[in-house]
mmCIF file of C-alpha atoms in Angstrom:
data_model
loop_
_atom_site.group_PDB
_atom_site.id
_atom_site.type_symbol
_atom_site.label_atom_id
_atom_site.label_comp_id
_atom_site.label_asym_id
_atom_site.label_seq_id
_atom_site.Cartn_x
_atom_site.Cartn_y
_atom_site.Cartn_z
ATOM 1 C CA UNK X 1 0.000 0.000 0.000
ATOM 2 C CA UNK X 2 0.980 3.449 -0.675
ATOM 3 C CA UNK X 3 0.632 6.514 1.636
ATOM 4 C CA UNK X 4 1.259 10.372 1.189
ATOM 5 C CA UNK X 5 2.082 10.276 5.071
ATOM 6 C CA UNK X 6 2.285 7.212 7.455
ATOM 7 C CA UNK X 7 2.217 8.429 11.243
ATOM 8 C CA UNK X 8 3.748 5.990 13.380
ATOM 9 C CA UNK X 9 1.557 5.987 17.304
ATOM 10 C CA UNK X 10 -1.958 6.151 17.805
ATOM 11 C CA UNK X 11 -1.467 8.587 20.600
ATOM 12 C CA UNK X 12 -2.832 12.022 20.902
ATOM 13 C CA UNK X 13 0.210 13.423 19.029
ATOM 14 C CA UNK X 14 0.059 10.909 16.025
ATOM 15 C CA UNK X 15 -4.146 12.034 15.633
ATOM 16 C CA UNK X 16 -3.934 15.413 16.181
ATOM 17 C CA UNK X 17 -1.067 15.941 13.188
ATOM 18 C CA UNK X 18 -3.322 13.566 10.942
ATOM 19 C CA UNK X 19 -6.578 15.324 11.232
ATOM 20 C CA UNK X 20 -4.162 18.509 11.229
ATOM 21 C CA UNK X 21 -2.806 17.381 7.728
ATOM 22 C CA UNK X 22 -6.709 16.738 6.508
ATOM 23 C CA UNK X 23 -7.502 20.488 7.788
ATOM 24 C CA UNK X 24 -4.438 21.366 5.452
ATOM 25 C CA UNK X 25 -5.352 18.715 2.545
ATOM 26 C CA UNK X 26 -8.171 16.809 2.698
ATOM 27 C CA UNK X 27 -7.023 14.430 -0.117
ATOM 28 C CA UNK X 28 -4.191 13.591 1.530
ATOM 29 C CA UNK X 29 -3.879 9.723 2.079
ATOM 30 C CA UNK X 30 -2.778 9.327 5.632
ATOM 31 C CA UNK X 31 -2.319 6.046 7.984
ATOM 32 C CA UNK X 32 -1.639 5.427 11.608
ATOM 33 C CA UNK X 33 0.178 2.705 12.565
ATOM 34 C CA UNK X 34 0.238 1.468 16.266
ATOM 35 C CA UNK X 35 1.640 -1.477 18.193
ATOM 36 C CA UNK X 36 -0.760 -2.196 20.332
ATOM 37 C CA UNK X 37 -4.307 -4.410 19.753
ATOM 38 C CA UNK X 38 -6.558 -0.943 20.144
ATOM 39 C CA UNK X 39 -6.673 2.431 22.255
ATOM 40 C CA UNK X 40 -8.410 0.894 24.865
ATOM 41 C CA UNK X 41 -7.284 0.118 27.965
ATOM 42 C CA UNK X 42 -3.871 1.677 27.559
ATOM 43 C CA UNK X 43 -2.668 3.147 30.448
ATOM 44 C CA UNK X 44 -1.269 7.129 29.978
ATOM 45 C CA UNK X 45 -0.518 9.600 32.313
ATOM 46 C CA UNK X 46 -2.102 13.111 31.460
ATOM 47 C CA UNK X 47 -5.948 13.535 33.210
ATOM 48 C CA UNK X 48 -6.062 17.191 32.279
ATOM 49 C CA UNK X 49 -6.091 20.023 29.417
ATOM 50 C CA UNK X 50 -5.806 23.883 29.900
ATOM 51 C CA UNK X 51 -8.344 26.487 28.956
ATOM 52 C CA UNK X 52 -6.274 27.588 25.654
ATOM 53 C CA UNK X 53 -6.749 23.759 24.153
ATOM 54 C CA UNK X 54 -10.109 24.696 23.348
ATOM 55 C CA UNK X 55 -8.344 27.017 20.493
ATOM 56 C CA UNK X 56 -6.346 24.033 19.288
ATOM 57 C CA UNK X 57 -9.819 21.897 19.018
ATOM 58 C CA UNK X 58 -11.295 24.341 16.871
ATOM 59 C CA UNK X 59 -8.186 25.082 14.668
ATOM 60 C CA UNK X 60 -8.167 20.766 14.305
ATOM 61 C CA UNK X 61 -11.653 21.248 13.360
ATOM 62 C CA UNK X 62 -13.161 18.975 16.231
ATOM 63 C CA UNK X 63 -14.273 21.522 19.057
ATOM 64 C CA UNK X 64 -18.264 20.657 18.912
ATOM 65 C CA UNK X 65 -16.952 17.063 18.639
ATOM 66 C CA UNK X 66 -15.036 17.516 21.982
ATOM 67 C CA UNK X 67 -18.054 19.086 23.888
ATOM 68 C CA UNK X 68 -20.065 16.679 23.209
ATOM 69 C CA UNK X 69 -18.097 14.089 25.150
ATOM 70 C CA UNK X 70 -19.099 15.830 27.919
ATOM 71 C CA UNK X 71 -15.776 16.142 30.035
ATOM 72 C CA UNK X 72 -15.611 17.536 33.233
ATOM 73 C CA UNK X 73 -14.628 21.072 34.173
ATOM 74 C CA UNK X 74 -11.219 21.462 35.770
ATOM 75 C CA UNK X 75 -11.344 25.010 37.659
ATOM 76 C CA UNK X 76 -7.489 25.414 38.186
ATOM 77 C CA UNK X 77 -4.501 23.290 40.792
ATOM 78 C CA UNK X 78 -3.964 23.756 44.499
ATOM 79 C CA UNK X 79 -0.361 23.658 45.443
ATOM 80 C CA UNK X 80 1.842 23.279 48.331
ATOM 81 C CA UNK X 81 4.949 24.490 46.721
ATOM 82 C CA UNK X 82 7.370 26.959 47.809
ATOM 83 C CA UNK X 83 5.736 27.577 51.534
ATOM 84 C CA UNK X 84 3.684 25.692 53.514
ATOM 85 C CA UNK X 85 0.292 27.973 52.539
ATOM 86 C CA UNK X 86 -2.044 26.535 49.982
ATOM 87 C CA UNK X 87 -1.741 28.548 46.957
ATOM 88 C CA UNK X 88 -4.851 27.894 43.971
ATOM 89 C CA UNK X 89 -4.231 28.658 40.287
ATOM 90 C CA UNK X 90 -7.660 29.217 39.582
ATOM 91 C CA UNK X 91 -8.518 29.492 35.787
ATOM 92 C CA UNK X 92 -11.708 31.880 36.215
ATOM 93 C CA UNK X 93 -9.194 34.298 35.545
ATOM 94 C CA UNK X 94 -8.076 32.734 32.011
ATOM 95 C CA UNK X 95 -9.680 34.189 28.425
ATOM 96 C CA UNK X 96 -10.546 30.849 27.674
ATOM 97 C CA UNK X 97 -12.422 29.678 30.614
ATOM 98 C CA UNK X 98 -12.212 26.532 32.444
ATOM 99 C CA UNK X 99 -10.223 23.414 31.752
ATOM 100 C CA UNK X 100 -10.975 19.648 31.656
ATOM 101 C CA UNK X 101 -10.359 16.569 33.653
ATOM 102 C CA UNK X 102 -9.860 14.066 31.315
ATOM 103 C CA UNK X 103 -10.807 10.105 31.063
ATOM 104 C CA UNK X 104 -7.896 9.109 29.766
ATOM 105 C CA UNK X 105 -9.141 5.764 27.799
ATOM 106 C CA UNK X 106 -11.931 7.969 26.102
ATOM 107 C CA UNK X 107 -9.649 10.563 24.781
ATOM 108 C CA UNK X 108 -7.887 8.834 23.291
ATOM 109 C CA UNK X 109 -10.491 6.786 21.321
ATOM 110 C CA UNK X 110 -12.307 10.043 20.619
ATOM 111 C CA UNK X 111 -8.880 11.254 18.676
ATOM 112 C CA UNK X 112 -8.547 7.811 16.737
ATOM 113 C CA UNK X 113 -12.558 8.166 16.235
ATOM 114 C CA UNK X 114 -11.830 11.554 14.743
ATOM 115 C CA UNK X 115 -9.049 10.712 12.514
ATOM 116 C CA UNK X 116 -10.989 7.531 11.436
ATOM 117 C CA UNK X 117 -14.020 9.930 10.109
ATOM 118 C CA UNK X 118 -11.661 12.028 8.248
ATOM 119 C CA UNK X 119 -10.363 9.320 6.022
ATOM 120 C CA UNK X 120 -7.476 8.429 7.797
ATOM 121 C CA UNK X 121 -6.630 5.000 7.934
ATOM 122 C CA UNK X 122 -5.661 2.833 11.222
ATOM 123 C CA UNK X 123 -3.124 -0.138 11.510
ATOM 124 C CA UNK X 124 -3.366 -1.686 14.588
ATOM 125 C CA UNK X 125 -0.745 -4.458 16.434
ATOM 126 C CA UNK X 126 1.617 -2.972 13.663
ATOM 127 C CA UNK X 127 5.381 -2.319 14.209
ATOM 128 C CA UNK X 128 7.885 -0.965 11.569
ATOM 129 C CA UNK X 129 10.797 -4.129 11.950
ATOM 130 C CA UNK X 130 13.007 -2.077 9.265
ATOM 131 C CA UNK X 131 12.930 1.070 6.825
ATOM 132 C CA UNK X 132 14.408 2.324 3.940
ATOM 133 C CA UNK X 133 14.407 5.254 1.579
ATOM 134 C CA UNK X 134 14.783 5.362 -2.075
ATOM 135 C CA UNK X 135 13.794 7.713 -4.872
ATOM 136 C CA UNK X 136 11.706 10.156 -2.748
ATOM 137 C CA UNK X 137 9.885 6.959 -1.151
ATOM 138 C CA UNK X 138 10.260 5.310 2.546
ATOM 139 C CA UNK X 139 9.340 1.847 2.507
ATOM 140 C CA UNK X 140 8.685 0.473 5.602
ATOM 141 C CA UNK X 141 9.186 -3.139 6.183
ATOM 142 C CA UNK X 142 6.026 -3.966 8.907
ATOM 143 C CA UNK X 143 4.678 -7.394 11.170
ATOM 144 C CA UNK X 144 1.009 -7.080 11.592
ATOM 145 C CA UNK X 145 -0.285 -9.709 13.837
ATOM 146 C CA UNK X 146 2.701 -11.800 12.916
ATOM 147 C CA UNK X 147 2.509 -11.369 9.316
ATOM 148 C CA UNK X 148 4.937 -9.263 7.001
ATOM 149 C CA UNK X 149 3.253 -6.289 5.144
ATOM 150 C CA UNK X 150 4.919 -3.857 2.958
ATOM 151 C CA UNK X 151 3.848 -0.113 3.282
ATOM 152 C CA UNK X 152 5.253 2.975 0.989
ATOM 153 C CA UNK X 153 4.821 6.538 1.835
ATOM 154 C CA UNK X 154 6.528 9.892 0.739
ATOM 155 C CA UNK X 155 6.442 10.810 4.462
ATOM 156 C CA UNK X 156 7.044 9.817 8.300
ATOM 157 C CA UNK X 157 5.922 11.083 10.953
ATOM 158 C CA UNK X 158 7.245 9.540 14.661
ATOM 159 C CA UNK X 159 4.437 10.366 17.072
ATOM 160 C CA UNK X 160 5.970 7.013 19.370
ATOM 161 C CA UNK X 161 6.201 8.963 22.799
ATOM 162 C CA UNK X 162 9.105 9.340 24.490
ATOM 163 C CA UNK X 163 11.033 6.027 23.077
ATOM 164 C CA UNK X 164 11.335 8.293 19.637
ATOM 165 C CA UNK X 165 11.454 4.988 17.924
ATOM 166 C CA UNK X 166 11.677 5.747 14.158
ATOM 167 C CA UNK X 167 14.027 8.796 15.576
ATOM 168 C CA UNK X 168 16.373 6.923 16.662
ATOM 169 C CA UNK X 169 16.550 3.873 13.253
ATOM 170 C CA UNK X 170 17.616 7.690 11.811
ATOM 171 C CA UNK X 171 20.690 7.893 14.298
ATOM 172 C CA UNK X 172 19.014 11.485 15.915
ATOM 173 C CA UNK X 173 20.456 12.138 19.084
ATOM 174 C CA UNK X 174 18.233 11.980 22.232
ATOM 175 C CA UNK X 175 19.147 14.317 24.986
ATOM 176 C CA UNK X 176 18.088 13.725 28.591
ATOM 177 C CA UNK X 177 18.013 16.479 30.750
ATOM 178 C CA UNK X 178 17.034 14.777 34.103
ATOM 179 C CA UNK X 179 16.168 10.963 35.698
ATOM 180 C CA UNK X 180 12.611 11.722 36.562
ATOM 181 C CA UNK X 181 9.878 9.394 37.123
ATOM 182 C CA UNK X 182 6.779 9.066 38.182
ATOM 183 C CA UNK X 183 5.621 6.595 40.952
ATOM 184 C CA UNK X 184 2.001 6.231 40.628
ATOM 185 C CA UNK X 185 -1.486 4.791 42.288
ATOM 186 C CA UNK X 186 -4.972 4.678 41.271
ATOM 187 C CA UNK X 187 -7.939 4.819 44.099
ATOM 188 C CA UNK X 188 -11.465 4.417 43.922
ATOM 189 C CA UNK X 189 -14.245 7.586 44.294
ATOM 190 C CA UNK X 190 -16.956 5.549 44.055
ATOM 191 C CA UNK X 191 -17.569 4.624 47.845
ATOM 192 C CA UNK X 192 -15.755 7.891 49.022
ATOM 193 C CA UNK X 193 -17.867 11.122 50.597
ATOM 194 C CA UNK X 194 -17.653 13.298 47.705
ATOM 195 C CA UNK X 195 -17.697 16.103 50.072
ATOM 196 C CA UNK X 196 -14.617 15.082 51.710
ATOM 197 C CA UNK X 197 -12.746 14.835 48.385
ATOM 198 C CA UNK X 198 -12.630 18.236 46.638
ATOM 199 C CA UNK X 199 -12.154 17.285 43.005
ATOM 200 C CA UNK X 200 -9.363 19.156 40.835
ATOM 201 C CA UNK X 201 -5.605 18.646 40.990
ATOM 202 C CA UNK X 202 -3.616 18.960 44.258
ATOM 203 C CA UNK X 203 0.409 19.494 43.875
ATOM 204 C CA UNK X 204 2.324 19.214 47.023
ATOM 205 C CA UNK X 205 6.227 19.083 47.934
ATOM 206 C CA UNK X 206 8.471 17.416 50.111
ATOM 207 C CA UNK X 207 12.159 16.931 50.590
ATOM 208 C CA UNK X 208 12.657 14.408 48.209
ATOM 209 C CA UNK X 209 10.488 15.377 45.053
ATOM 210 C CA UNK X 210 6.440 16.200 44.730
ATOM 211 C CA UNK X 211 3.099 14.903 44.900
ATOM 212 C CA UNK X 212 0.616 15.088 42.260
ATOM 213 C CA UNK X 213 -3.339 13.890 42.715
ATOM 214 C CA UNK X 214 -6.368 14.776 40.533
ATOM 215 C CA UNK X 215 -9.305 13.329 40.577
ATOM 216 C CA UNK X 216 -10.594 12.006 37.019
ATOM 217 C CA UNK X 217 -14.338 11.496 35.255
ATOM 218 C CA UNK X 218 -14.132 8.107 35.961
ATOM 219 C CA UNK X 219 -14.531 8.444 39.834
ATOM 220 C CA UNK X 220 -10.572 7.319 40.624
ATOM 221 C CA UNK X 221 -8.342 9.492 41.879
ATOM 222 C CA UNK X 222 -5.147 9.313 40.219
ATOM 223 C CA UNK X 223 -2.172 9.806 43.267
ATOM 224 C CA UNK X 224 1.518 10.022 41.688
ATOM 225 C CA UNK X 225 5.155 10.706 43.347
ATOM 226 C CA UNK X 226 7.327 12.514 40.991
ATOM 227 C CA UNK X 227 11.584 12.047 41.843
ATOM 228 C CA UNK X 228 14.279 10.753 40.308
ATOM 229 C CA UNK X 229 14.828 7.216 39.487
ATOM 230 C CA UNK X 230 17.975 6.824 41.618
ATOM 231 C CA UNK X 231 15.794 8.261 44.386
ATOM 232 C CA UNK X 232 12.455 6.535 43.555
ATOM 233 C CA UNK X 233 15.111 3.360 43.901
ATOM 234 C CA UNK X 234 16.583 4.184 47.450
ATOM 235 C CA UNK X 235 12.976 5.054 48.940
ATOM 236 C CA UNK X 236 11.738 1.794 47.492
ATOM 237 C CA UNK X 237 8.542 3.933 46.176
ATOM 238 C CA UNK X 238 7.107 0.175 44.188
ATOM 239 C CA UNK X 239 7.293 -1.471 48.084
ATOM 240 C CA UNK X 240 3.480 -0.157 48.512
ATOM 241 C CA UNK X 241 4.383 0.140 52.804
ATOM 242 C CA UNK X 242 7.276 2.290 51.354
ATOM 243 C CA UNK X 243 4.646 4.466 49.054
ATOM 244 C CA UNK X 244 2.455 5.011 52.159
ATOM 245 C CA UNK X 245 5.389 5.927 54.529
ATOM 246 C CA UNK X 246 6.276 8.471 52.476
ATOM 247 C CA UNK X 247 2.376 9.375 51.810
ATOM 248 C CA UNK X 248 2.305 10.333 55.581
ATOM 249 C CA UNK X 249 5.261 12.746 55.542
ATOM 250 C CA UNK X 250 2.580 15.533 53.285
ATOM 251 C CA UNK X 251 0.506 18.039 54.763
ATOM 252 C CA UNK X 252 -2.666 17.569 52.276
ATOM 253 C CA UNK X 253 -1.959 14.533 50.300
ATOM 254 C CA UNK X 254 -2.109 12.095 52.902
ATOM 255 C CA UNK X 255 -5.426 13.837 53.779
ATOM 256 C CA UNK X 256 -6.860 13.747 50.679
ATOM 257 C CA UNK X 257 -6.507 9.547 50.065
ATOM 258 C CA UNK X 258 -6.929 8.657 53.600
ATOM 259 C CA UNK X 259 -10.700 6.906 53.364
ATOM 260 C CA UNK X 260 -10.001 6.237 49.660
ATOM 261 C CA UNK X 261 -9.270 2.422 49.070
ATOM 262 C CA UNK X 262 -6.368 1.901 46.065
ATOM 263 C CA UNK X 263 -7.152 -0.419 43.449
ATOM 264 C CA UNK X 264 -3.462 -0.462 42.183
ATOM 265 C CA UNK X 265 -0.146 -0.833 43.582
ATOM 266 C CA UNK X 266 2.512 1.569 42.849
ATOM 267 C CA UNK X 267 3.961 1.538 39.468
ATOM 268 C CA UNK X 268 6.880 3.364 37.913
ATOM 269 C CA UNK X 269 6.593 5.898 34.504
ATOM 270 C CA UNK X 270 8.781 7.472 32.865
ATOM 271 C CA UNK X 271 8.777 11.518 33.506
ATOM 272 C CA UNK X 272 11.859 12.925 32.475
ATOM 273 C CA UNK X 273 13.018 16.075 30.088
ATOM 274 C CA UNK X 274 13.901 15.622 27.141
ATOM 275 C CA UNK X 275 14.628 16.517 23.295
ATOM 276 C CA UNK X 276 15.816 15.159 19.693
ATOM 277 C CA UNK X 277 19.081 16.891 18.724
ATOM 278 C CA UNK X 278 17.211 16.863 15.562
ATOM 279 C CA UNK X 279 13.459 16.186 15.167
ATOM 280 C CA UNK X 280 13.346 16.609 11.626
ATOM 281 C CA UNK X 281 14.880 14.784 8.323
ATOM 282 C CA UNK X 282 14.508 13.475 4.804
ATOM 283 C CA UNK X 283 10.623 12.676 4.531
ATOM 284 C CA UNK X 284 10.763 12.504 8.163
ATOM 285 C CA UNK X 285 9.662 14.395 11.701
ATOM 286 C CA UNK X 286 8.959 13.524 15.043
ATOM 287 C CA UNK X 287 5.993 14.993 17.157
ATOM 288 C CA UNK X 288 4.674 15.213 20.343
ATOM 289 C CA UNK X 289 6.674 13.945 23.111
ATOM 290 C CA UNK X 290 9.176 11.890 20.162
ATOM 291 C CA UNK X 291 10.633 15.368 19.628
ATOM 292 C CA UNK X 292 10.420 16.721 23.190
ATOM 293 C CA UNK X 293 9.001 15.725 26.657
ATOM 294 C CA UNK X 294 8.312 18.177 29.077
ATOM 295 C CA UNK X 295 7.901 17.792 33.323
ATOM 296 C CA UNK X 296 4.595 17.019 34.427
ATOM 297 C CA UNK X 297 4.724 20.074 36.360
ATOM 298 C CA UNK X 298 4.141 22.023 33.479
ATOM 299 C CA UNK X 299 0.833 20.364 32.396
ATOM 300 C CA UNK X 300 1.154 20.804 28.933
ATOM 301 C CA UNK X 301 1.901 17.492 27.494
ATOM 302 C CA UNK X 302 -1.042 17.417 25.422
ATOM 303 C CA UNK X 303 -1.744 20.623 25.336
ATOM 304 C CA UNK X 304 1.884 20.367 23.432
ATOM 305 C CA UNK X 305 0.966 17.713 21.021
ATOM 306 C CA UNK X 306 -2.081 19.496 19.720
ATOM 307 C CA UNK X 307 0.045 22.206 19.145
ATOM 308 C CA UNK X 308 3.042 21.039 17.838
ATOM 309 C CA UNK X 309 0.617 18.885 15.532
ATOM 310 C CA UNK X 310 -0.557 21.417 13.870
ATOM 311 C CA UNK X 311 3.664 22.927 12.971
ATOM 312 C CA UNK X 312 4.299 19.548 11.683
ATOM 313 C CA UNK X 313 0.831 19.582 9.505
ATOM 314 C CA UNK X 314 2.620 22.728 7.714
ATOM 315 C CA UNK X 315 6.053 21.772 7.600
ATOM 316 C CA UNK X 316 4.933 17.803 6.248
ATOM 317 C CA UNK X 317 2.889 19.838 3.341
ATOM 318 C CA UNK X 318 6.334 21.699 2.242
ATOM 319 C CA UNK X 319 7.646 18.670 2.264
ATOM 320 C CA UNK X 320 5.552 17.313 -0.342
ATOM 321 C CA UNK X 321 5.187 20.492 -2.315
ATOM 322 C CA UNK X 322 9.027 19.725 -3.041
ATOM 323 C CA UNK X 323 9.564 22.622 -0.412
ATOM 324 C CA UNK X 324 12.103 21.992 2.213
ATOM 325 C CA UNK X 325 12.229 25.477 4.212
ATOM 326 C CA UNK X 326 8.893 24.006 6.141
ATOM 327 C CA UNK X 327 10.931 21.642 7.997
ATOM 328 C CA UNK X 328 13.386 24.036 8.811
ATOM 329 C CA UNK X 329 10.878 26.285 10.061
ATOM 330 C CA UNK X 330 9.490 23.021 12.395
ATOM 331 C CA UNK X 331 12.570 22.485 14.036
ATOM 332 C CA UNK X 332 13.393 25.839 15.056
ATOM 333 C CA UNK X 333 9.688 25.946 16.070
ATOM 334 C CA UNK X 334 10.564 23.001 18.390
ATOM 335 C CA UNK X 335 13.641 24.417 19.686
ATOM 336 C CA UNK X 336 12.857 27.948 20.446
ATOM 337 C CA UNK X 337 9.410 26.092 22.596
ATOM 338 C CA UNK X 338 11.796 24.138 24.646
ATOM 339 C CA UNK X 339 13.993 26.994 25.448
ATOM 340 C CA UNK X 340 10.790 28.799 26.469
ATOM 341 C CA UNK X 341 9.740 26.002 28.452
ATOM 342 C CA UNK X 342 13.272 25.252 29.894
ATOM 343 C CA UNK X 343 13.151 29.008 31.396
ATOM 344 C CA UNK X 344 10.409 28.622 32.879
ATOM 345 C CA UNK X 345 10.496 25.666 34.421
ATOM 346 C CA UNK X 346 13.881 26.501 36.226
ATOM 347 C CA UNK X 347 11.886 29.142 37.808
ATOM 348 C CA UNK X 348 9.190 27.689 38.667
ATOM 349 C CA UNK X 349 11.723 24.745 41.011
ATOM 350 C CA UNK X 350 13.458 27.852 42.150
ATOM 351 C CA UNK X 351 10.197 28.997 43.710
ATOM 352 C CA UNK X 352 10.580 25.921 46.650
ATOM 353 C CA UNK X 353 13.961 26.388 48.671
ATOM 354 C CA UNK X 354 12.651 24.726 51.850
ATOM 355 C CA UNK X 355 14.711 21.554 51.057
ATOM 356 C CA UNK X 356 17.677 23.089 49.058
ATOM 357 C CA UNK X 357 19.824 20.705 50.837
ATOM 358 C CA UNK X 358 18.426 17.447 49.665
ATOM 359 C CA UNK X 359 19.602 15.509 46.367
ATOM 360 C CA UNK X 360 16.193 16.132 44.058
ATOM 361 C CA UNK X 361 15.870 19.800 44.986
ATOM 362 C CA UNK X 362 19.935 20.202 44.885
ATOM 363 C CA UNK X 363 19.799 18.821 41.231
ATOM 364 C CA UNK X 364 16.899 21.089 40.295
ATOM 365 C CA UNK X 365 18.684 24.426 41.901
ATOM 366 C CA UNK X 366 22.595 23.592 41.254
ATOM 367 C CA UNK X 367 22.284 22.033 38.012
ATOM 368 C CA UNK X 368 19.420 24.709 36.771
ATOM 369 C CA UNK X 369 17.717 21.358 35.812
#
């Protein structure tokens, strides 16, 4: 089979830039292809979107689409960083108005749903084994459900997450900027006093990293411990008695989970910064968190991706116009959004000095990571 652009990951990333390239070209003949069986059940961090994603929505042409899956509101974060006062973000003050807590699972199958109505067509338990290019063509050599299938496209696009798979079969560098992970729990709403759990997003810090919780549409609560690996390693965070020692130390967390029951036990995710020395090549980009990964802190994962999407869905169409400058363009896109993000996130771990002297806040202060 023969594609105009084959985007490899189902994620939010690899949709958004496909129903961004059918905004741009609606004749364009685009596939997904993605490992796994389907997009359900596959676990991802990232509950909630920001206010401005609503302008990202409409620009991808599926805003009314979006509304009518009927999300909850998210009204802003409560943190505990920096002092021991509880400080709320609130986003009745934004242009946009309120956010959303996300279901996760249902996302994600709205995106592919989306995609799927524009045209675009979906590959499931498909992995590229091997690729090649030759006269203006990549051919990638694919196992679907154990059998060999042949697939030709003028185009690329990695949308694989942070793993940057077809990135890195093009020898791109990937640069790591810290060893953070997350350490994370799941715990049921369903039997809890609703009054005693105020819904939204709760951030809190202690000497060894910080606490995330939000609750999500679902009715779980999603509880997560955000360190480095090394650290995550020497607290035993994945020893569950370890997880709820270290629960206890917080001033509001603790509080918040205490007459929850948890329906998981802790388990380790990836959360570190990072970047592609390069996220572009020949017939080839990466998207989403392939070209860069930002701290969870920030909250702008997807936010990112539906961005970023729409960049590539500019950049790809140069491509194919025999224009080159778009990609160009992309990567310093890319770069100078990084830079902006790098900025501020040093400032933002500058704000909490209470445990300067401890190895995750040293790192974050010393090393301006």
């Amino acid at each position: 089979m023969k594609y105009d652009v084959i985007i490899i990951g189902a994620g939010v990333a690899g949709c958004a830039t496909a129903l961004a390239l059918k905004k741009v070209n609606k004749d364009l003949h685009i596939a997904i292809m993605e490992r796994s069986a389907s997009a359900e059940n596959t676990f991802k961090i990232g509950e909630t979107l920001p206010p401005q994603a609503s302008k990202q929505f409409q620009n991808l042409g599926i805003w009314e689409a979006f509304l009518a899956c009927n999300f909850s509101s998210s009204y802003g974060t409560s943190s505990v960083w920096g002092s021991h006062t509880v400080y709320t973000n609130e986003y009745i003050f934004s242009p946009y108005g309120y956010g959303w807590n996300l279901d996760r699972n249902a996302f994600d199958q709205f995106m592919i749903k989306q995609a799927k109505e524009k045209g675009v067509e979906v590959y499931w338990n498909t992995s590229c084994i091997h690729s090649h290019r030759e006269n203006e063509q990549w051919i990638l050599a694919c196992e679907n459900n154990h059998d060999k299938l042949l697939l030709n496209t003028s185009f690329v696009v990695d949308a694989t997450g942070k793993k940057a798979a077809f990135s890195a079969l093009q020898g791109t560098e990937k640069i790591k900027k810290d060893k953070q992970v997350g350490v994370y729990r799941f715990y049921d709403l369903k039997q809890a006093n609703t009054t005693d759990i105020k819904e939204g997003i709760v951030v809190e810090t202690d000497a060894n990293g910080w606490w995330y919780s939000a609750t999500l549409p679902n009715q779980k609560l999603v509880l997560g411990y955000l360190t480095d690996s090394d650290i995550a390693s020497n607290l035993k965070m994945k020893v569950t008695s370890h997880f709820e020692d270290q629960l206890q130390q917080t001033a509001i967390t603790a509080t918040r989970v205490a007459t929850l029951s948890d329906t998981t036990t802790p388990f380790l995710v990836a959360a570190q910064t990072q970047y592609l020395k390069s996220c572009v090549g020949e017939g080839w980009l990466a998207v989403g968190d392939a070209a860069s990964s930002y701290d969870p802190i920030s909250s702008l994962g997807i936010y990112k991706a539906l961005v970023m999407s729409q960049w590539a869905s500019f950049a790809i169409q140069d491509f194919l116009k025999k224009e080159r400058i778009g990609l160009r363009k992309y990567q310093n896109l890319v770069t100078h959004d990084f830079e902006v993000y790098e900025k501020k996130r040093k400032e933002f771990y500058q704000q909490e000095s209470r445990f300067s002297n401890t190895l995750f806040w040293k790192r974050r202060h010393e090393n301006n990571v």
